[in-house]
Tab-separated table of C-alpha atoms in Angstrom:
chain	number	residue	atom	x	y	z
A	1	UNK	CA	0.000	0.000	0.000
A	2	UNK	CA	1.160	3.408	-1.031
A	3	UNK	CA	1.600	5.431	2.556
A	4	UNK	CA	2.946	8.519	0.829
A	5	UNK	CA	-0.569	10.019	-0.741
A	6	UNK	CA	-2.351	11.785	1.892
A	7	UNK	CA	-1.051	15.500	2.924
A	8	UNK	CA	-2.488	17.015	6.025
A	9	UNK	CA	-3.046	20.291	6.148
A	10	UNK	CA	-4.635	23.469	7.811
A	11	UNK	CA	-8.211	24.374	6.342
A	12	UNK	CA	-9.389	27.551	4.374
A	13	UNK	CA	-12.652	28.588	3.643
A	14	UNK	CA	-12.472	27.215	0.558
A	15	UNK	CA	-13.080	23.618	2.285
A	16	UNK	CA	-16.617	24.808	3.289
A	17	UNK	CA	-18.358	22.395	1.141
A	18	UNK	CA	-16.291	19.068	2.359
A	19	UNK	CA	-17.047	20.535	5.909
A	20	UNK	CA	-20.851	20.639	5.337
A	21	UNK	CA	-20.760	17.013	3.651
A	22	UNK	CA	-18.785	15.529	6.265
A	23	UNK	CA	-21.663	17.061	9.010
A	24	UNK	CA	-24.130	15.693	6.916
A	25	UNK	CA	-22.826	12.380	6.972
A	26	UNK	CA	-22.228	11.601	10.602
A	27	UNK	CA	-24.176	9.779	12.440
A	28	UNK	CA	-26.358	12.204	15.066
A	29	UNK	CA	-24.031	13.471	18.150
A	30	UNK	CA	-20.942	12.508	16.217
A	31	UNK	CA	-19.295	15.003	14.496
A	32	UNK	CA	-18.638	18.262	16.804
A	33	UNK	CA	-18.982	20.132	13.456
A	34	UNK	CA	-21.988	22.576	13.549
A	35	UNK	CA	-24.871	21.636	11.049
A	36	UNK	CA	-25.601	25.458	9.933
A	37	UNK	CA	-23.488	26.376	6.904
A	38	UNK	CA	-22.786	30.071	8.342
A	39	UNK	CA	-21.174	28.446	11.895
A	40	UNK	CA	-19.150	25.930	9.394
A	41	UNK	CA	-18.101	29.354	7.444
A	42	UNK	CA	-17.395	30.936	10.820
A	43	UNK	CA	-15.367	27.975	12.708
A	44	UNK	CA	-13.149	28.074	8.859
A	45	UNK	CA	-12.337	31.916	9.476
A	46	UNK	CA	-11.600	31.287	13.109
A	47	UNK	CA	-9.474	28.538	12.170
A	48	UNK	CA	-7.656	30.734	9.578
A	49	UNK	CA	-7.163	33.565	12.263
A	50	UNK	CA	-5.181	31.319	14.785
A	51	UNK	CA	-2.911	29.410	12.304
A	52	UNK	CA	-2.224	33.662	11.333
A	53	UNK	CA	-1.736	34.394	14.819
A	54	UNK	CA	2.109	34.334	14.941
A	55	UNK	CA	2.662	36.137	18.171
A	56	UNK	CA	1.390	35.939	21.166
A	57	UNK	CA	-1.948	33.376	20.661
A	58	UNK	CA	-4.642	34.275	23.301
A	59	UNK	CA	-5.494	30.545	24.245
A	60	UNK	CA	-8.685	30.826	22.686
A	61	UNK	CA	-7.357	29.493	19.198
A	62	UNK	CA	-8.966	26.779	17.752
A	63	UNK	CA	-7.103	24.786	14.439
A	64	UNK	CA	-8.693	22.791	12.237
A	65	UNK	CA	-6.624	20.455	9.751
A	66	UNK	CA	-8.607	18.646	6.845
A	67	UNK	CA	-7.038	15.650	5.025
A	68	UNK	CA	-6.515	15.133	1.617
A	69	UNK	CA	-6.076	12.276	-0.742
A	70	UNK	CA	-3.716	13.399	-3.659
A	71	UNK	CA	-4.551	10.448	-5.913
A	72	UNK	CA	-7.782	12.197	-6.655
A	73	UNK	CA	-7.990	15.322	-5.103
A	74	UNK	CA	-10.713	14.881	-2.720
A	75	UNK	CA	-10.645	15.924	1.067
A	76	UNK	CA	-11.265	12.760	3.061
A	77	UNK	CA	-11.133	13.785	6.355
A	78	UNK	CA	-10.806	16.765	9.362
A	79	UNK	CA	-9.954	16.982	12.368
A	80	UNK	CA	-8.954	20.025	15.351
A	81	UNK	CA	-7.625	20.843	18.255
A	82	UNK	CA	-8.821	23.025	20.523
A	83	UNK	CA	-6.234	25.475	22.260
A	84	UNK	CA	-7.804	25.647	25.654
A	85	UNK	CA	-10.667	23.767	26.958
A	86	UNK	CA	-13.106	26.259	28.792
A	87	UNK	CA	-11.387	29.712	27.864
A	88	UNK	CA	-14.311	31.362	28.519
A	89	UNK	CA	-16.209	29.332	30.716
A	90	UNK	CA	-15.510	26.283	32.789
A	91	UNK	CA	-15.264	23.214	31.053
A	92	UNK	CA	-17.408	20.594	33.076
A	93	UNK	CA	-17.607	16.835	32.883
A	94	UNK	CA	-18.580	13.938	35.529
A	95	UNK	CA	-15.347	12.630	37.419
A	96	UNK	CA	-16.234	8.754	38.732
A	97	UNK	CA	-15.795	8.254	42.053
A	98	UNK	CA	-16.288	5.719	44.412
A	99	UNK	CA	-18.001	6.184	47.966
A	100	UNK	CA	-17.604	3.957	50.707
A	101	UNK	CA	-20.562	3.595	52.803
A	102	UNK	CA	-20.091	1.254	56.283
A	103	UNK	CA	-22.534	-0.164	59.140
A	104	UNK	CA	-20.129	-1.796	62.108
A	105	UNK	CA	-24.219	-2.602	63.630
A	106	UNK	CA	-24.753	-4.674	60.235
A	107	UNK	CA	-21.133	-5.618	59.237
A	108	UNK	CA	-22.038	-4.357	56.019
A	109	UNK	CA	-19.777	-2.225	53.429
A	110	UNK	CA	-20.946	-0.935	50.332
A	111	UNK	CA	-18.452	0.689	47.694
A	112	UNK	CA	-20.672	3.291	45.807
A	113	UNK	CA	-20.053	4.322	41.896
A	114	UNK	CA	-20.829	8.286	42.067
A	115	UNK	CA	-20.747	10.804	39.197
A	116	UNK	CA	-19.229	14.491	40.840
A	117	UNK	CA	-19.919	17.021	38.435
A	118	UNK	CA	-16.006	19.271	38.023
A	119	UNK	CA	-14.021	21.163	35.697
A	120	UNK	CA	-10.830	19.535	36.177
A	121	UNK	CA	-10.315	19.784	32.656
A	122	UNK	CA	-10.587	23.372	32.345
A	123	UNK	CA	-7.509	24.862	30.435
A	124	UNK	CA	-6.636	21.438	28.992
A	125	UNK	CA	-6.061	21.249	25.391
A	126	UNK	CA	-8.530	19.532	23.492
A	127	UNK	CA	-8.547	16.806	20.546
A	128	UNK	CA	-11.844	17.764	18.076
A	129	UNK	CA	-13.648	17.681	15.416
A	130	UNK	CA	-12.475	13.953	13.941
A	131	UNK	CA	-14.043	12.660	11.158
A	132	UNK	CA	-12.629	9.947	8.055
A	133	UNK	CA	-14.810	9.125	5.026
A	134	UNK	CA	-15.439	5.453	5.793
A	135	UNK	CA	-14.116	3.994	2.727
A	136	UNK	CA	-10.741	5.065	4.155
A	137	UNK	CA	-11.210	3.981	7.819
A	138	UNK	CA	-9.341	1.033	7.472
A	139	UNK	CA	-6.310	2.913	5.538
A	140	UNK	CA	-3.660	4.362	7.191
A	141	UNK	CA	-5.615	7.919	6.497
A	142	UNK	CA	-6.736	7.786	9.754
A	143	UNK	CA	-3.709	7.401	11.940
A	144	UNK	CA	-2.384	10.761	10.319
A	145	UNK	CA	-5.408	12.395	10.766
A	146	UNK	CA	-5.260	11.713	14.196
A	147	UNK	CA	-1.663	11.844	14.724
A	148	UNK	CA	-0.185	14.438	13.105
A	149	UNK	CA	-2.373	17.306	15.592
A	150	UNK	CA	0.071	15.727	18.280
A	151	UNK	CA	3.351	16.762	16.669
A	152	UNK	CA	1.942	19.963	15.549
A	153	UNK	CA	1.252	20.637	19.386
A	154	UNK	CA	4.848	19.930	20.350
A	155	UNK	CA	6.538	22.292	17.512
A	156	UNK	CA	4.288	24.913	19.029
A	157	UNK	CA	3.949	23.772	23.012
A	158	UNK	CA	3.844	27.198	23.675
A	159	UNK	CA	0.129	27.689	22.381
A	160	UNK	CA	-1.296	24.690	24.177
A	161	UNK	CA	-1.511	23.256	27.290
A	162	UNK	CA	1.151	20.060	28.141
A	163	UNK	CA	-2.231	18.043	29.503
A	164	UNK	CA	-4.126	16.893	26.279
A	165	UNK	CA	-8.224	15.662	26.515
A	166	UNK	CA	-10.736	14.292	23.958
A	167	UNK	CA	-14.467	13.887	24.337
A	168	UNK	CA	-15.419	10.774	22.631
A	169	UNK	CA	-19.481	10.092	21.521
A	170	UNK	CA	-21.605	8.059	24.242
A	171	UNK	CA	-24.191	5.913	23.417
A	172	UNK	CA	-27.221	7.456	21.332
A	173	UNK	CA	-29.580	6.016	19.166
A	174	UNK	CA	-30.483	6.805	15.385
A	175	UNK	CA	-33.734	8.935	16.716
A	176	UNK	CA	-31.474	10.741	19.262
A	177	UNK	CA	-32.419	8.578	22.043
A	178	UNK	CA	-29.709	8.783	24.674
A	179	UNK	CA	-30.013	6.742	27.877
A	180	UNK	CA	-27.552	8.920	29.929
A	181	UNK	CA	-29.227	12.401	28.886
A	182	UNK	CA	-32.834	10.521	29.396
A	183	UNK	CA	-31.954	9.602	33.174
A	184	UNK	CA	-30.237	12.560	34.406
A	185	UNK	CA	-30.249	15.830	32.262
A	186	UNK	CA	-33.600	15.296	30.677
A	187	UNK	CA	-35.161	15.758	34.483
A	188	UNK	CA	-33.236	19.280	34.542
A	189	UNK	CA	-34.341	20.841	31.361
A	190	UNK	CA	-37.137	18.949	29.731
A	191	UNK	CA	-35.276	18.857	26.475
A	192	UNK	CA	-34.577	15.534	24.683
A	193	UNK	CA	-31.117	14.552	23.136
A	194	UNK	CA	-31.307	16.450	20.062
A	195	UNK	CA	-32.482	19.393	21.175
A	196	UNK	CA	-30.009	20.151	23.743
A	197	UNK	CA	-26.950	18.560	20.900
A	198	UNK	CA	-28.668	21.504	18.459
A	199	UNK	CA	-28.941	24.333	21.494
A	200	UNK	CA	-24.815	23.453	22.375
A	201	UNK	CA	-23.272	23.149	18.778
A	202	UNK	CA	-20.033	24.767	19.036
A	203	UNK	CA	-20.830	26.859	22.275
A	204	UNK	CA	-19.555	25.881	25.497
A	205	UNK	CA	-21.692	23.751	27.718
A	206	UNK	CA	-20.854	25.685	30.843
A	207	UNK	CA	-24.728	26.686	30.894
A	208	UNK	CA	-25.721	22.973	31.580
A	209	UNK	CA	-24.020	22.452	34.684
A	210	UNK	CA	-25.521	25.680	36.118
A	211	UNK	CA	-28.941	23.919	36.324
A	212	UNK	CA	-27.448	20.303	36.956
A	213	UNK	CA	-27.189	19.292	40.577
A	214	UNK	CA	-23.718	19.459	41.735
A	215	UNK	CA	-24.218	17.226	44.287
A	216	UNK	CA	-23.148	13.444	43.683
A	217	UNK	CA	-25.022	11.010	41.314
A	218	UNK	CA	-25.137	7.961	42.876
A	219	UNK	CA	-25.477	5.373	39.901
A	220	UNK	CA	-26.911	2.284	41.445
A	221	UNK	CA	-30.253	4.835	41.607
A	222	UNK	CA	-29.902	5.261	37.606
A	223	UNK	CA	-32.041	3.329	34.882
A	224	UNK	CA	-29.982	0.195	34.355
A	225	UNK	CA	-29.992	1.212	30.436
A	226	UNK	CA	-28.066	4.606	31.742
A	227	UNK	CA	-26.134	2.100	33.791
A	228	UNK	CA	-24.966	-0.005	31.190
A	229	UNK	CA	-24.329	3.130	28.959
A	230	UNK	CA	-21.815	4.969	31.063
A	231	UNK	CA	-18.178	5.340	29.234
A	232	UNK	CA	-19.820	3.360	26.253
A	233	UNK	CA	-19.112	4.375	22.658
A	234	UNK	CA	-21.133	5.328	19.635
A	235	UNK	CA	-20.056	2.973	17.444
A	236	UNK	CA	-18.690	5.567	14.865
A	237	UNK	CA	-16.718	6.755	17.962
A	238	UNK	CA	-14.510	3.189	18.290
A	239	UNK	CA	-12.147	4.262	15.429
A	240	UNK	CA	-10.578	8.052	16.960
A	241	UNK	CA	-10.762	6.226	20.555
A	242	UNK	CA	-8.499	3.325	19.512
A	243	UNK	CA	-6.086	5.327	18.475
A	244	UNK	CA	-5.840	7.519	21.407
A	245	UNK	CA	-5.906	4.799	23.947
A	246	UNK	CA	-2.836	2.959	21.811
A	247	UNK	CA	-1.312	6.544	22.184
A	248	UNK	CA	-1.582	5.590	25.995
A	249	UNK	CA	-4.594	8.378	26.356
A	250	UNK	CA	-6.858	7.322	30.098
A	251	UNK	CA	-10.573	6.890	29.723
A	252	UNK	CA	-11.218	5.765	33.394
A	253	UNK	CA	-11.864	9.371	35.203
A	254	UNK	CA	-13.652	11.317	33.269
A	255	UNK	CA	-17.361	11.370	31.268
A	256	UNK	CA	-19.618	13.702	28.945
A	257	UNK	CA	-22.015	15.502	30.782
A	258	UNK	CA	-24.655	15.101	28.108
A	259	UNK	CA	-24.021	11.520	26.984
A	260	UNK	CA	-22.036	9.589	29.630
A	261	UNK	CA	-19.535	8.912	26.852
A	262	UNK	CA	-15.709	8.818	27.710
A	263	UNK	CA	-12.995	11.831	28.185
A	264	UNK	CA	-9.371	10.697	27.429
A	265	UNK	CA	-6.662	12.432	28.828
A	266	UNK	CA	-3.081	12.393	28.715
A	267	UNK	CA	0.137	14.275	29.924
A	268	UNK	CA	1.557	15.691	26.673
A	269	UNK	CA	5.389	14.044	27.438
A	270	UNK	CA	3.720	10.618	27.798
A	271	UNK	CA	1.431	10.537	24.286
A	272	UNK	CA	3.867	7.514	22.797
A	273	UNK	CA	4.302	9.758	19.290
A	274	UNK	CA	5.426	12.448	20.969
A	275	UNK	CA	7.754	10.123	23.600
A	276	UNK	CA	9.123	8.560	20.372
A	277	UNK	CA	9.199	11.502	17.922
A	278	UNK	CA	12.264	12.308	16.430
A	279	UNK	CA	13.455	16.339	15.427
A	280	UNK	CA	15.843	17.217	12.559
A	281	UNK	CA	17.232	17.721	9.262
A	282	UNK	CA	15.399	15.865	5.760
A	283	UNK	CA	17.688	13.972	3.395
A	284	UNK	CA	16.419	13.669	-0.129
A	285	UNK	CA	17.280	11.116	-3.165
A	286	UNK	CA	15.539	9.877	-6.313
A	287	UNK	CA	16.402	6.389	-5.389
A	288	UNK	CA	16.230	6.646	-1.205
A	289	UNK	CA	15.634	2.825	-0.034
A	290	UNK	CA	12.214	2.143	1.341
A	291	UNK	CA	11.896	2.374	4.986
A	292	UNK	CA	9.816	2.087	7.967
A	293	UNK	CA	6.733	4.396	7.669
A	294	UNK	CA	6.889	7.383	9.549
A	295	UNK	CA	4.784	10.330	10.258
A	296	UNK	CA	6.675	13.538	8.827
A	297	UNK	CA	5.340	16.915	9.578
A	298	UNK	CA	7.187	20.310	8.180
A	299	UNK	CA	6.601	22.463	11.122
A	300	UNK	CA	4.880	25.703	10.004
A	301	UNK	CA	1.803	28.010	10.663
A	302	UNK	CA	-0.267	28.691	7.976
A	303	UNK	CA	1.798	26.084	6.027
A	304	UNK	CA	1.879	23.346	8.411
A	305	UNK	CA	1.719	19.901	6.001
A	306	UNK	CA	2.069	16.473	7.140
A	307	UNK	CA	2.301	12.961	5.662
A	308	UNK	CA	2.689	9.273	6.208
A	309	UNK	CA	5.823	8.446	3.883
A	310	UNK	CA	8.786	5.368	4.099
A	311	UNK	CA	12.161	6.897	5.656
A	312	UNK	CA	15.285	6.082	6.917
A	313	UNK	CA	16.741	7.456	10.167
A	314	UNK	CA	20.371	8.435	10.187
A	315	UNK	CA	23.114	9.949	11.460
A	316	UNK	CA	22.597	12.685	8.942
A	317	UNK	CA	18.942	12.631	9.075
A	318	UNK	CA	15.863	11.315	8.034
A	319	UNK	CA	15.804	10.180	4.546
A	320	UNK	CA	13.048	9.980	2.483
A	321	UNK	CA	11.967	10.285	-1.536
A	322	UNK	CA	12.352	13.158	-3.130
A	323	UNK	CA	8.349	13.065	-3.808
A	324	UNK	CA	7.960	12.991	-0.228
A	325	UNK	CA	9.805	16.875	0.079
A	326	UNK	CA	7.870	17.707	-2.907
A	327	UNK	CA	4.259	16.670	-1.185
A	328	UNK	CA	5.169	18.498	2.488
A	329	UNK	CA	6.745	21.480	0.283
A	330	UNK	CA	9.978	21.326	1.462
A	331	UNK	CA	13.745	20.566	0.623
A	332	UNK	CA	16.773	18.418	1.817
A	333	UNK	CA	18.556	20.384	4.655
A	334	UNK	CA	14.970	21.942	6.016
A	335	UNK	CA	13.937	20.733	9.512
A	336	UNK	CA	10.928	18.183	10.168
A	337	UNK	CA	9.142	16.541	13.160
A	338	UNK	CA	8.331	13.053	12.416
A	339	UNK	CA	7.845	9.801	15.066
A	340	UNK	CA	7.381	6.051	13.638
A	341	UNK	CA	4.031	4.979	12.500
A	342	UNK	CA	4.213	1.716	14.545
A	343	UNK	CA	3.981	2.695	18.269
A	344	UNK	CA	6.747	1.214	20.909
């Protein structure tokens, strides 16, 4: 299989029409991309304004990359990352913890699951906006998309924060039926699913934890269905989440607040591409002997580009095919991030 034919890359507004097909296609809850075609046009310019903000980013950036396939020209894919989670308003999520209730008169102990509404992850950096076409799910397209946002983040640690999250899709049916959002935050604002998905695209979500309870909810008292559902995944989820968890990315703390679906987080130092990424000088030849595929990113702003090519490590750097330069837009002697594609 070719690896070298997909090129990353920040969006314009120009990919407005592969945004609104891509929104169109998910399955409901999904995609975090807004259905309305004017937010789409607005989360492109906003995009465009922090990959131009060269000095001194605010926090409050937010990049979006789309993917393309250069065989025939199509954009496959997007995904984003958020600079800061909860810039302007606290981020909130359920933590899971457990209780421990004891009767010495009974001899009885009972170790309670509780759901404590926080914002722990406030001013993390967050992992967005993932979507792959799904006749490429099963290419190496994915692992780029995915992938590449991570070495982007550590040319430019400055603009983000060194703790990385990603909300992942809970469980939710084709009619918006959600078992999580039917048991708890249905009862606070008689709104189903859908609704409330529609009323929070792209805004924060800080207004739903100001009429949730913020005491503890104990989950033995839930529906078993909501139960069952908590840190489950929307199938169209599985793909994004697998990758992040082989990245070494923890789902065990943290859920959604509307779906019960699970947060990832990781320490930026211990995300395996960036623990086993590599920073230096490209080598070019015509006849450069296959390698190991790598991820290769030519750092850059507004001309960030990234791509999943064969290449040699050296003393004198990495070494790949001149085609390879000629895809990121580069040249031998120019510096490059890049990290294996198979994780150690």
């Amino acid at each position: 299989m070719s690896t070298s034919g997909y090129l990353l890359r920040p969006s314009s507004p120009d990919d407005l029409p592969d945004l609104e097909r891509f929104g169109a296609a998910s399955a409901f809850g999904v995609n975090s991309l807004p259905s309305d075609r004017e937010r789409l046009r607005q989360k492109l310019l906003l995009s465009q304004q922090s990959f131009q903000a060269k000095d001194d980013p605010s926090g409050e950036e937010r990049y979006l990359f789309v993917l393309e396939d250069r065989a025939t020209g199509r954009v496959i894919g997007t995904s984003g990352i958020a600079a800061t989670a909860g810039f302007h308003d606290r981020f909130y999520s359920y933590r899971n913890e457990y209780l421990v209730h004891a009767s010495e008169a009974l001899g009885e102990v009972h170790r309670l699951h509780t759901l404590h509404l926080c914002h722990d992850l406030t001013a993390y950096t967050l992992l967005t906006s993932f979507y792959i076409e799904p006749e490429y799910e099963h290419t190496l397209a994915p692992q780029l998309l995915s992938r590449a946002r991570l070495l982007f983040i550590a040319e430019y640690a400055d603009r983000f924060s060194d703790r990385i999250a990603a909300e992942s899709p809970g469980l939710c049916d084709e009619l918006g039926h959600c078992p999580f959002w039917d048991a708890v935050g249905r009862r606070f604002f008689n709104m189903d699913y859908p609704q409330i998905e529609q009323l929070c695209e792209g805004r924060s979500k800080s207004f739903i934890a100001d009429l949730m309870p913020h005491s503890p909810v104990y989950v033995p008292l839930l529906p078993e269905a909501a139960q069952w559902s908590l840190g489950q995944l929307h199938p169209d989820a599985e793909l994004p989440f697998s990758i992040l968890l082989d990245e070494g990315f923890e789902a065990e703390t943290y859920l959604d607040i509307f779906d019960g679906g699970p947060i990832v987080e990781s320490r930026l130092p211990l995300i395996k591409t960036i623990r086993n990424g590599w920073h230096g000088p490209l080598q070019t030849a015509a006849d450069t002997p296959a390698g190991s595929p790598y991820l290769i990113v030519k750092p850059g702003l507004e001309d960030f580009r990234a791509t999943i090519a064969p290449a040699t490590l050296g003393s004198e750097g990495l070494s790949v095919p001149e085609t390879v330069a000629s895809l990121l837009q580069t040249q031998a002697g120019a510096t490059v991030r890049a990290a294996p594609l198979k994780l150690g």
